[in-house]
Coordinates of C-alpha atoms in Angstrom, one line a residue:
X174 CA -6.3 12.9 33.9
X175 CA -5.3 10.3 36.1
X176 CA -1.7 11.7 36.3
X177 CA -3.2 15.0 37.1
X178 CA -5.2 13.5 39.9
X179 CA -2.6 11.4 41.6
X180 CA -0.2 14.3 41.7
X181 CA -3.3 15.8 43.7
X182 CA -3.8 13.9 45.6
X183 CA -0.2 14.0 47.1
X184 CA -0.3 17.7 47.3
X185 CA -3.5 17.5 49.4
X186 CA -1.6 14.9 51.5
X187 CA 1.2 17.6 52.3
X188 CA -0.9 20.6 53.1
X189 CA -1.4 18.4 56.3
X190 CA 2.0 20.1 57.4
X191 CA 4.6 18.2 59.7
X192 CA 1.2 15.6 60.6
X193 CA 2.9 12.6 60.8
X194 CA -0.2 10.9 59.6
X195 CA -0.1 13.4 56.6
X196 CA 3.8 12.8 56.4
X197 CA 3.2 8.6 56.1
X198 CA -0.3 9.6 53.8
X199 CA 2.2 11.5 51.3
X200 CA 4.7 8.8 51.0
X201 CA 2.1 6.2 50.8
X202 CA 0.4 7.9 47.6
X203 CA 3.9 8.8 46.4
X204 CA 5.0 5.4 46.1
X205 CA 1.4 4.3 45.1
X206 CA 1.6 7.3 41.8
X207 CA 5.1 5.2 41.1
X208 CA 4.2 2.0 40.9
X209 CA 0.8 2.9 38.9
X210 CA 3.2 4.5 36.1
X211 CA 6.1 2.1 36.2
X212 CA 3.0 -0.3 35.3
X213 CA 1.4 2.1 33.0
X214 CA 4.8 2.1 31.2
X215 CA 5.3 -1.6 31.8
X216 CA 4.4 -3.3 28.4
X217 CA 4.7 -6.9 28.7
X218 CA 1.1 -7.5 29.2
X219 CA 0.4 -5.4 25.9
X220 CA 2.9 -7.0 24.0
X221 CA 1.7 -10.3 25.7
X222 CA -1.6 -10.1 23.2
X223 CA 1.1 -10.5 20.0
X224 CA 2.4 -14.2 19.7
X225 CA 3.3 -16.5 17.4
X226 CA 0.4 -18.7 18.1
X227 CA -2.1 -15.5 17.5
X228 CA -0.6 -14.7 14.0
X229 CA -0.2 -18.4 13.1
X230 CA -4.0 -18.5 14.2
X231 CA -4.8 -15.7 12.3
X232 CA -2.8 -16.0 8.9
X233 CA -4.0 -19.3 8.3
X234 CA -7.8 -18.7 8.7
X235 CA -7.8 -15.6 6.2
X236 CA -5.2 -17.6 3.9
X237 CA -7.6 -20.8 4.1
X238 CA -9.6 -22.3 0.9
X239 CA -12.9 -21.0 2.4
X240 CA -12.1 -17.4 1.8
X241 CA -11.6 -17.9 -1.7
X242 CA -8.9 -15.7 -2.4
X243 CA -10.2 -12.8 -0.4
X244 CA -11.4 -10.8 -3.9
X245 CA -12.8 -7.7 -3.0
X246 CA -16.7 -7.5 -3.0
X247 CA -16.7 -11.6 -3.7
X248 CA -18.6 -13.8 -1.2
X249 CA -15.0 -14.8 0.0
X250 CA -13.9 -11.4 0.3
X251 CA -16.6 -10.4 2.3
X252 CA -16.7 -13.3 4.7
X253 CA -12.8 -12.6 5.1
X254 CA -14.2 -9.0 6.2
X255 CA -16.9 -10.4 8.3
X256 CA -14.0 -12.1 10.2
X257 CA -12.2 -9.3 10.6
X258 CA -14.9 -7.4 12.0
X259 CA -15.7 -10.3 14.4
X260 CA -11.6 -10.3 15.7
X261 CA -11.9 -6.0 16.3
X262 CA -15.4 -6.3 18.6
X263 CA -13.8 -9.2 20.2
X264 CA -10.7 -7.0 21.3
X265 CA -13.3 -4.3 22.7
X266 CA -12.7 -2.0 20.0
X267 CA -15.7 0.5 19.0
X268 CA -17.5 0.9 15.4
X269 CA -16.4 3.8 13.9
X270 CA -19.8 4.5 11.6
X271 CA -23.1 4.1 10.9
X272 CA -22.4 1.1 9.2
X273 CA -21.0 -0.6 12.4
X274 CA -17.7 -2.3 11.7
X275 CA -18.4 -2.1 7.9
X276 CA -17.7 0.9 5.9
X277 CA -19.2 0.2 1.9
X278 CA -17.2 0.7 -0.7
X279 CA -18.3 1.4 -4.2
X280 CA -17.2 -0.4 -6.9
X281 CA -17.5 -1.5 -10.9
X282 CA -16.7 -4.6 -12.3
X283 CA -15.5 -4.2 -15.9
X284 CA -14.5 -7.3 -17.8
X285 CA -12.7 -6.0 -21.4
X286 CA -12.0 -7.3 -25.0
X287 CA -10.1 -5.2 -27.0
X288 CA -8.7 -5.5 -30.2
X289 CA -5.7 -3.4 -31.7
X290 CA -4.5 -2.2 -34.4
X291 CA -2.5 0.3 -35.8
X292 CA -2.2 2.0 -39.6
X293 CA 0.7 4.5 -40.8
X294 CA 0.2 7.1 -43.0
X295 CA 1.1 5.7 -46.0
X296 CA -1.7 2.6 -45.9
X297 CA 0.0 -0.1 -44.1
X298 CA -1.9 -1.4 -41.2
X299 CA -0.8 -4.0 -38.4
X300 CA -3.1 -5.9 -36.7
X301 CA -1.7 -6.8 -33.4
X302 CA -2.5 -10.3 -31.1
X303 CA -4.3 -10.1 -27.9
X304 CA -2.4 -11.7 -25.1
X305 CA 1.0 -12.7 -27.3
X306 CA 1.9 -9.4 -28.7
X307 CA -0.3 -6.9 -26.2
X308 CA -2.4 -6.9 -23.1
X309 CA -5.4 -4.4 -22.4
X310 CA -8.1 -3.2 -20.8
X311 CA -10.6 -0.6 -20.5
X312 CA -11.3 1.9 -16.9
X313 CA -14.6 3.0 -18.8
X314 CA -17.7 1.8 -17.6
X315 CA -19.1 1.5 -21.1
X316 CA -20.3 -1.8 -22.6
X317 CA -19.1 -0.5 -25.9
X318 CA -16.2 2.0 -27.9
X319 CA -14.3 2.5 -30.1
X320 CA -11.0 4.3 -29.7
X321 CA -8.9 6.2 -32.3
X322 CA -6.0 8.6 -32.1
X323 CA -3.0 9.0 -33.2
X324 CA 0.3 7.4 -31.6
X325 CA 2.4 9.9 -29.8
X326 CA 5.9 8.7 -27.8
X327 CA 6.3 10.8 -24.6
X328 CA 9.6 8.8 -22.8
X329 CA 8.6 7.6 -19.7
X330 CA 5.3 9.3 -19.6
X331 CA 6.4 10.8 -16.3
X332 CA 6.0 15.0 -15.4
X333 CA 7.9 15.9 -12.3
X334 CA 8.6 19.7 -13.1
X335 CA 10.1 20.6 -9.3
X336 CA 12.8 17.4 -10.4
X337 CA 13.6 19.3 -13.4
X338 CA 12.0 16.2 -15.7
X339 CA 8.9 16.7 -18.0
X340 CA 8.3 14.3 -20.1
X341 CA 5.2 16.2 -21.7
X342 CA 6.9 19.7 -22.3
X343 CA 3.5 21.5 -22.1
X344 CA 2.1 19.5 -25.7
X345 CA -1.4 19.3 -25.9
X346 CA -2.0 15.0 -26.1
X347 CA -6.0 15.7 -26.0
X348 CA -7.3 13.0 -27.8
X349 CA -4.0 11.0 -28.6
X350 CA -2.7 7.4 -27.8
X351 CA 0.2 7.8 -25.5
X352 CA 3.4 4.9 -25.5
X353 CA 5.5 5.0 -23.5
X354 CA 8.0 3.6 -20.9
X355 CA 7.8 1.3 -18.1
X356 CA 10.1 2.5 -14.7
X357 CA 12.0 5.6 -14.8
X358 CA 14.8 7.1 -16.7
X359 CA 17.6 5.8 -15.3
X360 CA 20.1 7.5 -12.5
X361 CA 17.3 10.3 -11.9
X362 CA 15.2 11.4 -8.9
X363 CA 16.3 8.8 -6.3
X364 CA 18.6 6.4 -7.3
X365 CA 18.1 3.0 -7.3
X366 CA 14.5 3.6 -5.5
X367 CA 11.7 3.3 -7.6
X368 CA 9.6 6.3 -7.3
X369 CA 5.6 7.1 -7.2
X370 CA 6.6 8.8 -10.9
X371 CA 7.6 5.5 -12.1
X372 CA 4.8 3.8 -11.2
X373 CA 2.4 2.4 -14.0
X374 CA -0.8 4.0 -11.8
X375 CA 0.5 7.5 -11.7
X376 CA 1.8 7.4 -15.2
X377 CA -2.3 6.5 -16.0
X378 CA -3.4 8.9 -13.9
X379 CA -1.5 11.6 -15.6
X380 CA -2.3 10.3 -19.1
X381 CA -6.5 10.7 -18.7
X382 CA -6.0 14.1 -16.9
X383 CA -4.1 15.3 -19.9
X384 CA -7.2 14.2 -21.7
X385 CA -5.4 11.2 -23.6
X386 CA -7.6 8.1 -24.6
X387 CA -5.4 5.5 -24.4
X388 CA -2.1 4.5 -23.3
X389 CA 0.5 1.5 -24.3
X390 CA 3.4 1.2 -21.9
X391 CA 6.4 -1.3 -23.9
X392 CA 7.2 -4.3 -22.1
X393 CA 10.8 -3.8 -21.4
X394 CA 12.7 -5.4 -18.5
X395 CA 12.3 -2.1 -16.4
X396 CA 8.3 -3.5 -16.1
X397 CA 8.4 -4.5 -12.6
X398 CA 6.6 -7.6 -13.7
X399 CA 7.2 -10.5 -16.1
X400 CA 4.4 -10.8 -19.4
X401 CA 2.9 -13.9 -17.7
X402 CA 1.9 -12.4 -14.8
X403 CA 0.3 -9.4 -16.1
X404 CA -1.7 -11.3 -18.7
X405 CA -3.4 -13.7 -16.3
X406 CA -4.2 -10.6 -13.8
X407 CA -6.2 -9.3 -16.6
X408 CA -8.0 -12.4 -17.5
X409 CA -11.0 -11.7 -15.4
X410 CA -13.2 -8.7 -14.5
X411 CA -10.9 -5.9 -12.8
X412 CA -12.5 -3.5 -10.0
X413 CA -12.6 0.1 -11.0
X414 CA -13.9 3.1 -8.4
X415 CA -17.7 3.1 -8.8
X416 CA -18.0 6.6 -11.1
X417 CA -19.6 8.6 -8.9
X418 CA -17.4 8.5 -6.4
X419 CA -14.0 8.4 -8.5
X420 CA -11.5 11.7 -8.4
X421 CA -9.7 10.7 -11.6
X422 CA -10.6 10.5 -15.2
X423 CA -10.6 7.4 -17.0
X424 CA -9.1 5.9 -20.3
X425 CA -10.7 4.6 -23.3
X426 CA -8.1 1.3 -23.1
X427 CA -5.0 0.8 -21.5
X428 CA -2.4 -1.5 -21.5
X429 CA 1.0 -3.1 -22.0
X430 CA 2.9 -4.0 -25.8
X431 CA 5.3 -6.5 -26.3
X432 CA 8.7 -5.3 -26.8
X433 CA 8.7 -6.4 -30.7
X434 CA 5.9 -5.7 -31.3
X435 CA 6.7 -2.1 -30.2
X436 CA 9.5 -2.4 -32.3
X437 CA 7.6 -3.1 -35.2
X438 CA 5.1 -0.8 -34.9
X439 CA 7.9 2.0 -34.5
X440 CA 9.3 1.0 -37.8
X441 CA 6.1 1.2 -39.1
X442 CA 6.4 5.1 -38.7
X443 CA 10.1 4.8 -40.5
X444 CA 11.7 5.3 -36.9
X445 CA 15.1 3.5 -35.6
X446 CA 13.6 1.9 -32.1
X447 CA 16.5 1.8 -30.1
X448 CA 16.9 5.7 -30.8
X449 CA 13.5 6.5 -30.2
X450 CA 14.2 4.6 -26.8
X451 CA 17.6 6.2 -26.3
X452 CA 16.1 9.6 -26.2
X453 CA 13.6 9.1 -23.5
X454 CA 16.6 9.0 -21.6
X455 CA 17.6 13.0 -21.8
X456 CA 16.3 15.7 -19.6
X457 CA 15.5 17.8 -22.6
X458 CA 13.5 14.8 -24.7
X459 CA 10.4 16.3 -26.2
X460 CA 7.1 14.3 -27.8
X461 CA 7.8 12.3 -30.6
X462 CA 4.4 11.9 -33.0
X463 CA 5.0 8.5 -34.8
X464 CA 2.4 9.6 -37.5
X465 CA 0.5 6.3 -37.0
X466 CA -3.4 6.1 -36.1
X467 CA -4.3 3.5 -33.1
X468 CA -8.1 2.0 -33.1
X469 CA -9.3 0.1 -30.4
X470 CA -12.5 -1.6 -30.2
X471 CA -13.3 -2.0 -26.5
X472 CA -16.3 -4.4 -25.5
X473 CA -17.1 -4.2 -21.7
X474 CA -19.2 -6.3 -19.5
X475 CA -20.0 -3.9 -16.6
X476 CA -21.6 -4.8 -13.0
X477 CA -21.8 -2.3 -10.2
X478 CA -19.9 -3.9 -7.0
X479 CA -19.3 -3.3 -3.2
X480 CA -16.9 -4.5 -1.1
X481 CA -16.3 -3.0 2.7
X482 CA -13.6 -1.3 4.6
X483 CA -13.2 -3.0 8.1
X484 CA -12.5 -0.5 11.4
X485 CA -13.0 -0.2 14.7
X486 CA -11.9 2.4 17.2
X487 CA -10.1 2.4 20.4
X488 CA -10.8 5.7 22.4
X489 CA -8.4 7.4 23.9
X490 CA -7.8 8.7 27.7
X491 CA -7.1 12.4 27.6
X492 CA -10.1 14.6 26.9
X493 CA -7.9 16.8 25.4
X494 CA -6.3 14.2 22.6
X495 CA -9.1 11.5 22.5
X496 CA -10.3 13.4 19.3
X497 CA -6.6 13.0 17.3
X498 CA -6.2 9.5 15.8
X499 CA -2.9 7.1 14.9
X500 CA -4.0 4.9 12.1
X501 CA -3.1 1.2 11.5
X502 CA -3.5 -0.2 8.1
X503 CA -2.9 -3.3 6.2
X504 CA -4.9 -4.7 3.5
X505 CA -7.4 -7.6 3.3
X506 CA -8.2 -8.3 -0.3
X507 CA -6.3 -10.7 -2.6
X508 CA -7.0 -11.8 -6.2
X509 CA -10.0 -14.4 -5.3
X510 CA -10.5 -17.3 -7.6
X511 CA -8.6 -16.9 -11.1
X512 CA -6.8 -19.1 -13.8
X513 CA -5.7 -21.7 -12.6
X514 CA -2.1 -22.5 -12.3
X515 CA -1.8 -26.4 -12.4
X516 CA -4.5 -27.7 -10.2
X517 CA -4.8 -24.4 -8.4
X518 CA -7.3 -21.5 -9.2
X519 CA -7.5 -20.4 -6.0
X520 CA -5.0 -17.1 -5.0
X521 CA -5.0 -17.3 -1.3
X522 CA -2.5 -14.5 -0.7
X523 CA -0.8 -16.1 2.6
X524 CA 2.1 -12.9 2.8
X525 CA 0.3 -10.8 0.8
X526 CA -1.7 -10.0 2.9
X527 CA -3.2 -12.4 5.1
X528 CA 0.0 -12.0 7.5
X529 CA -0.2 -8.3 7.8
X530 CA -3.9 -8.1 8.8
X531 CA -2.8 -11.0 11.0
X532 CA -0.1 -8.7 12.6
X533 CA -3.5 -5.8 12.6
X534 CA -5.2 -7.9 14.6
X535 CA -2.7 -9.0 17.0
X536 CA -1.7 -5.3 17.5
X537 CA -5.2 -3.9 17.8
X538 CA -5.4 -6.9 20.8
X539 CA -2.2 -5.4 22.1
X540 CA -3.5 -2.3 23.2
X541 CA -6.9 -3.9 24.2
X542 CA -4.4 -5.3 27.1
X543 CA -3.6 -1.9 28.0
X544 CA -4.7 -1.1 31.9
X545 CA -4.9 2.7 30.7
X546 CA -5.4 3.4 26.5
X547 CA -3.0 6.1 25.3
X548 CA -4.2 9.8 24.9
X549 CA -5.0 9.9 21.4
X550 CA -7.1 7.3 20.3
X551 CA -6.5 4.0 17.7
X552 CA -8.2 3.5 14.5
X553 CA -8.0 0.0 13.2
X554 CA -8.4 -0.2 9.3
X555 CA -8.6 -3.6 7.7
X556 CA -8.9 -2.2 4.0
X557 CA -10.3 -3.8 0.5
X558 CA -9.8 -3.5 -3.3
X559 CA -5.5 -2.4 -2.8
X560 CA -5.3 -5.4 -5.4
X561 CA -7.7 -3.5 -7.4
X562 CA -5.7 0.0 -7.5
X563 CA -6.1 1.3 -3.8
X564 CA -9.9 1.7 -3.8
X565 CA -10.6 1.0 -0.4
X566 CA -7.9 3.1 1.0
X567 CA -8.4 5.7 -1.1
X568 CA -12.6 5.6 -0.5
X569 CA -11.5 6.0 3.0
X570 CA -9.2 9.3 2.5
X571 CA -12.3 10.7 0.6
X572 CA -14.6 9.4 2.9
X573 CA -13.0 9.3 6.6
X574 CA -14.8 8.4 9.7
X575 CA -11.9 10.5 11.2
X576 CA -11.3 13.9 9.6
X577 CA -7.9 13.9 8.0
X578 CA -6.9 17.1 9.8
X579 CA -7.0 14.8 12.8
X580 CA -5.2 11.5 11.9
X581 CA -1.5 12.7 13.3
X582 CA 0.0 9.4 11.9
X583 CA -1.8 6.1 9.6
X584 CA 1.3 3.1 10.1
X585 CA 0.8 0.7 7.7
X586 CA 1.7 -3.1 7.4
X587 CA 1.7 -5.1 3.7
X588 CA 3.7 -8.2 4.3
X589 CA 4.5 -9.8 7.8
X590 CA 7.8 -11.6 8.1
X591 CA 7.3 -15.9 7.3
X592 CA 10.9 -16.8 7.9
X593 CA 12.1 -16.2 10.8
X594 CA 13.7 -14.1 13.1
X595 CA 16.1 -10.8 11.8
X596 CA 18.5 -9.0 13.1
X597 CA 16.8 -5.6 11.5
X598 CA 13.6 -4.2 10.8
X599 CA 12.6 -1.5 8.1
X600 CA 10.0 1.7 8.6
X601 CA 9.9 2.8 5.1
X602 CA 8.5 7.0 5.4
X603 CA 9.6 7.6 9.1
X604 CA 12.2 10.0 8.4
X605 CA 10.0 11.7 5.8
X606 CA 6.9 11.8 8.6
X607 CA 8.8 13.1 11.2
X608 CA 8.5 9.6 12.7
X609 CA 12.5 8.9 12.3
X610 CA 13.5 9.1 16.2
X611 CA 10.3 7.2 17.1
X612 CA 11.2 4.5 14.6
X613 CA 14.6 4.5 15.8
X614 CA 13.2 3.6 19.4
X615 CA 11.1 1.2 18.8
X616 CA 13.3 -1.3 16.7
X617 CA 16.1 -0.3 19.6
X618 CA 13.2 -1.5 22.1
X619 CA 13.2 -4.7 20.4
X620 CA 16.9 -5.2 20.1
X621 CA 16.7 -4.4 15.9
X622 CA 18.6 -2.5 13.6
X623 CA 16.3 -0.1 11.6
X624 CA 17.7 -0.1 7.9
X625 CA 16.2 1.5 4.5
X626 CA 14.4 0.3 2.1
X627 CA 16.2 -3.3 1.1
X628 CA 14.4 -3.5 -2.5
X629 CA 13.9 0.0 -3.6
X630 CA 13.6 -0.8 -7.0
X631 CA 10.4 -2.6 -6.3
X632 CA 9.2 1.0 -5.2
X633 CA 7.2 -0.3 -2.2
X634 CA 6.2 2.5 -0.6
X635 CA 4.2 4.1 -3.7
X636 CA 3.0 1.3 -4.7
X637 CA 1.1 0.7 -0.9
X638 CA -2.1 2.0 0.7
X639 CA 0.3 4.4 2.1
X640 CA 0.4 6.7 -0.3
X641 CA -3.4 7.2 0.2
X642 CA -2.7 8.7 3.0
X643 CA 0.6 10.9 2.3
X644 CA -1.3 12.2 -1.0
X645 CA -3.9 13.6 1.7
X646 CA -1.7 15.1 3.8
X647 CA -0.9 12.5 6.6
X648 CA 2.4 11.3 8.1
X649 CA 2.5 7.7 7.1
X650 CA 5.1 5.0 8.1
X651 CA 5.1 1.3 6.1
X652 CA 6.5 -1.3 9.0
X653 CA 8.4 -4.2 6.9
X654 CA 10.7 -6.8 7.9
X655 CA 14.1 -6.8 7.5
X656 CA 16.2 -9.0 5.8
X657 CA 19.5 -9.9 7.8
X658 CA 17.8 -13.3 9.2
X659 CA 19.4 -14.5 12.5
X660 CA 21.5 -17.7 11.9
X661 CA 21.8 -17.8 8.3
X662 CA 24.0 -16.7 5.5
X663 CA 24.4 -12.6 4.4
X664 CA 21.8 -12.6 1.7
X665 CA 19.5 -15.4 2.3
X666 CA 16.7 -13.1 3.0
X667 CA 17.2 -11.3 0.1
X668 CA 17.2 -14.3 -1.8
X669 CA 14.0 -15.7 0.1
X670 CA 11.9 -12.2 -0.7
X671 CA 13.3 -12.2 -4.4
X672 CA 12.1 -16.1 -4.9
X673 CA 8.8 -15.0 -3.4
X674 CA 8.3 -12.3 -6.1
X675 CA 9.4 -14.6 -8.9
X676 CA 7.6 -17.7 -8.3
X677 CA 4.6 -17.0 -5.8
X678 CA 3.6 -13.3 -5.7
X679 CA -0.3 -12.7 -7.3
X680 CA -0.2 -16.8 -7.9
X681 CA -2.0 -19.6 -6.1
X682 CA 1.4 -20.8 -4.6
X683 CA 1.2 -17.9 -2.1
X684 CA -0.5 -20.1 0.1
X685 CA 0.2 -21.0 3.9
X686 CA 2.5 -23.9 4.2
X687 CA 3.1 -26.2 7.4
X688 CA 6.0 -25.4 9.5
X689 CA 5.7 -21.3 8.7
X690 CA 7.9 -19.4 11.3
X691 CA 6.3 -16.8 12.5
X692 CA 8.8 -15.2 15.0
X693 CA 9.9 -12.6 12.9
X694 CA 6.5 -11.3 12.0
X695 CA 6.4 -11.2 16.1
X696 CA 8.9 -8.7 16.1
X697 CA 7.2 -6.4 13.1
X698 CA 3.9 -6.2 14.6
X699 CA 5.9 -5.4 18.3
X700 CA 7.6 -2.3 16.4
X701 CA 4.9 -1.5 14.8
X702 CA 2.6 -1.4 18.2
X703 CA 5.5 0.3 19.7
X704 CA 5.7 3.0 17.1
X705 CA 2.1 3.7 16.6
X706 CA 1.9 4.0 20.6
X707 CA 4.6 6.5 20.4
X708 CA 2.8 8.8 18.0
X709 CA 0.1 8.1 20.4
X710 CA 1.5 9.1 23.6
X711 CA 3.8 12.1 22.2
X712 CA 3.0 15.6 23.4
X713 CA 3.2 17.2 19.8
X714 CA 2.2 15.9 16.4
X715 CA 4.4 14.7 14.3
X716 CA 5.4 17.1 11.3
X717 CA 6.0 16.1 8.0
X718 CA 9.6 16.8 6.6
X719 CA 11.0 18.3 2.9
X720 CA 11.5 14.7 1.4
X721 CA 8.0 14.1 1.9
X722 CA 6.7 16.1 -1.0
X723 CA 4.4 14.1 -3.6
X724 CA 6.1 13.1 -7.0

């Protein structure tokens, strides 16, 4: 509008004719129409709003002891969201519901013991340990129930008909207890990149809508995480959606077996395990029934929960486009208080993800700075329980303050750079969102190379709040860092990410330490403002491509 009425303007200045007065008039609003959009297209007081000090400020505070971890729906979790909700009506951003700032999230809180055991046909039975030789836990929200079916193999549990892979083949595994395979087969789908298939969720997912009652995935070293880990994650209550409000069915038990113990019970059923495994790998591998009955006996302790979704709005300036929304993510929730590791019970979750609602914030403050908001307007969304399986992202798809039809683009930030400045940046989903030139621009804008995914066989992008979005239709782009760090050695970064994974991710030690260089998470937070302003300001949507479809 104000474009339209500046070019006015001048045209009402030149109906004055050869008027000197109207002459001078003309070349006074000209020049005053140029200088208004060289500053409307001037960024550096924007981009003045993300600094190192404003992260630093930010990280630490929501990283801190007092939070407790952030869990979703504890008193730490919702302080942390209190905070947040503080930081967005500080900035001048708007509430996007009834609920103000807060948007309630229903949860459950089951706590599971389950015992295991297995019997083949012939008598012999096999009692296995809990915790040494398998892990698991119950989605039901049942105090009590026991589980039996027989033990059916099906691969890598994994049905992508449209990649020409079914691991299923159209047999009925109604009332069966699945095993299966952790990660993928290998050399299919895309490469080296772990795929939304491969993922333990949507192999779960599949599973219950099948109508199987439990599932046991072997412990082998495609699991994307080690035995320890997993076993003290599922120590303490987990978060589940609250019933009423969940889209998928749930499983009697789940869980994970050790890798001999899987070997055992395979020879159990007079089976060779290394052959069994072997043919999981073929495109024409079939269900194998191992003739052996599974009973569980689940016990449940079950408490109804909430936690909240954080979000504020910025409106934007055309009329026309104020009611289409670009969507930034990232993720508040940690693990809260758990077993402790040493000394340490408390899981503060400094990169994951204390810095990326750290880079939100300072982003949602950048355009606050803005002497004229973008067309379309901002929606800021701080979101819980991603820990817990995506429940806050995906209560928000199901529930949005926005409808979905008019979200043109959610941007999404998990992880916000803690060593440094890089050479490169990474926009994992542009190409696929139709976001791939915008992406290009912005990394260009801040002198970075954009590369691909640098760890694709952590399969990042399915495994995010991102795919909440994609599932639903929406063009999604996941900002990360890069990893080519300015002034040290070709594959320190690498190094750097992989040591975080082994030694701090989902433990206490992800904590914020003194001396934490915040630079580079300056630089993802500037692409990502630049990118989301982009979708923001463009005069068509963007379109989601081929390589986009759902796996």
């Amino acid at each position: 509008m104000l474009r339209e009425k500046g070019w006015s303007s001048i045209q009402t200045r030149r109906s004055l004719g050869g008027h000197a007065i109207g002459r001078l008039g003309a070349l006074i609003a000209l020049l005053a129409f140029g200088l208004v959009n060289c500053a409307r297209d001037d960024l550096s007081e924007p981009l003045s709003g993300i600094t190192t000090e404003t992260l630093e400020a930010h990280t630490y505070f929501l990283a801190g002891d007092l939070m407790e971890g952030r869990g979703a729906g504890s008193a730490g979790g919702e302080l942390a969201a209190s905070y947040i909700a503080s930081q967005f009506e500080g900035v001048g951003l708007e509430p996007a519901g009834d609920s103000g700032y807060l948007q309630p999230v229903p949860m459950v809180s089951i706590l599971s013991d389950v015992s295991l055991s297995f019997r083949a046909s012939g008598g012999a039975a096999y009692v296995a340990g809990a915790g040494s030789e398998f892990i698991a836990w119950s989605s039901e929200p049942v105090e009590e129930r026991r589980v039996v079916g027989d033990l059916v193999f099906v691969g890598y549990g994994i049905s992508a008909p449209t990649d020409g892979w079914d691991d299923y083949r159209d047999n009925d595994v109604a009332g069966r207890v699945l095993l299966l395979l952790a990660g993928e087969p290998p050399g299919r789908f895309r490469g080296d990149t772990l795929t939304y298939a491969g993922l333990l969720r949507h192999k779960l997912e599949e599973a219950a809508q099948r109508g199987a009652v439990g599932v046991l995935v072997i412990h082998t070293e495609d699991a994307r995480y080690g035995w320890d880990l997993l076993l003290s994650s599922h120590r303490e209550a987990l978060l589940w959606p609250a019933p009423d409000s969940s889209d998928s069915a749930a499983l009697g038990f789940e869980g994970w077996l050790a890798p001999g113990t899987a070997r055992q019970v395979v020879a159990m059923a007079g089976l060779d395990f290394e052959t069994l495994l072997e043919s999981a790998r073929s495109e024409t591998f079939r269900p194998v029934r191992l003739e052996l009955a599974v009973s569980a006996q689940v016990s449940n302790r079950v408490e109804p929960a909430v936690s909240h979704n954080v979000i504020g709005t910025l409106p934007g300036s055309d009329p026309e486009l104020a009611d289409e929304f670009v969507v930034f993510l990232a993720h508040y929730d940690h693990l809260g208080i758990g077993p402790a590791v040493g000394t340490d019970s408390i899981y503060n979750g400094c990169y994951d993800n204390a810095s990326g609602v750290a880079a939100l914030l300072a982003v949602a403050e950048a355009f606050s700075r803005m002497p004229l908001t973008p067309p379309r307007s901002i929606l800021f969304l701080a979101v819980t329980g991603k820990e817990a399986g995506f429940l806050g992202s995906r209560h928000y798809v199901a529930n949005p303050l926005v409808p979905l039809e008019k979200t043109v683009a959610a941007i999404n930030i998990d992880g916000a750079n803690l060593w440094g400045l890089t050479a490169d940046v990474v926009a994992l989903g542009a190409v696929e969102s139709g976001l791939g030139r915008s992406a290009i621009a912005a990394a260009r804008a801040e002198n970075l190379r954009l590369e691909p995914d640098q760890m694709p066989e952590r399969g990042s992008f399915g495994d995010s709040d991102s795919f909440s979005f994609l599932r639903r239709g929406v063009p999604v782009v996941f900002v990360q860092h890069g990893l080519d760090y300015v002034g040290r050695m070709p594959g320190w970064g690498r190094e750097m990410l992989e040591g975080y994974y082994e030694r701090d991710y989902h433990r206490p030690s992800d904590e914020c330490e003194p001396g934490i260089d915040f630079a580079g998470a300056v630089q993802q937070a500037r692409v990502a403002f630049r990118l989301g302003l982009g979708a923001a300001k463009a005069a068509e949507r963007p379109r989601m491509g081929r390589d986009s479809v759902i796996r």
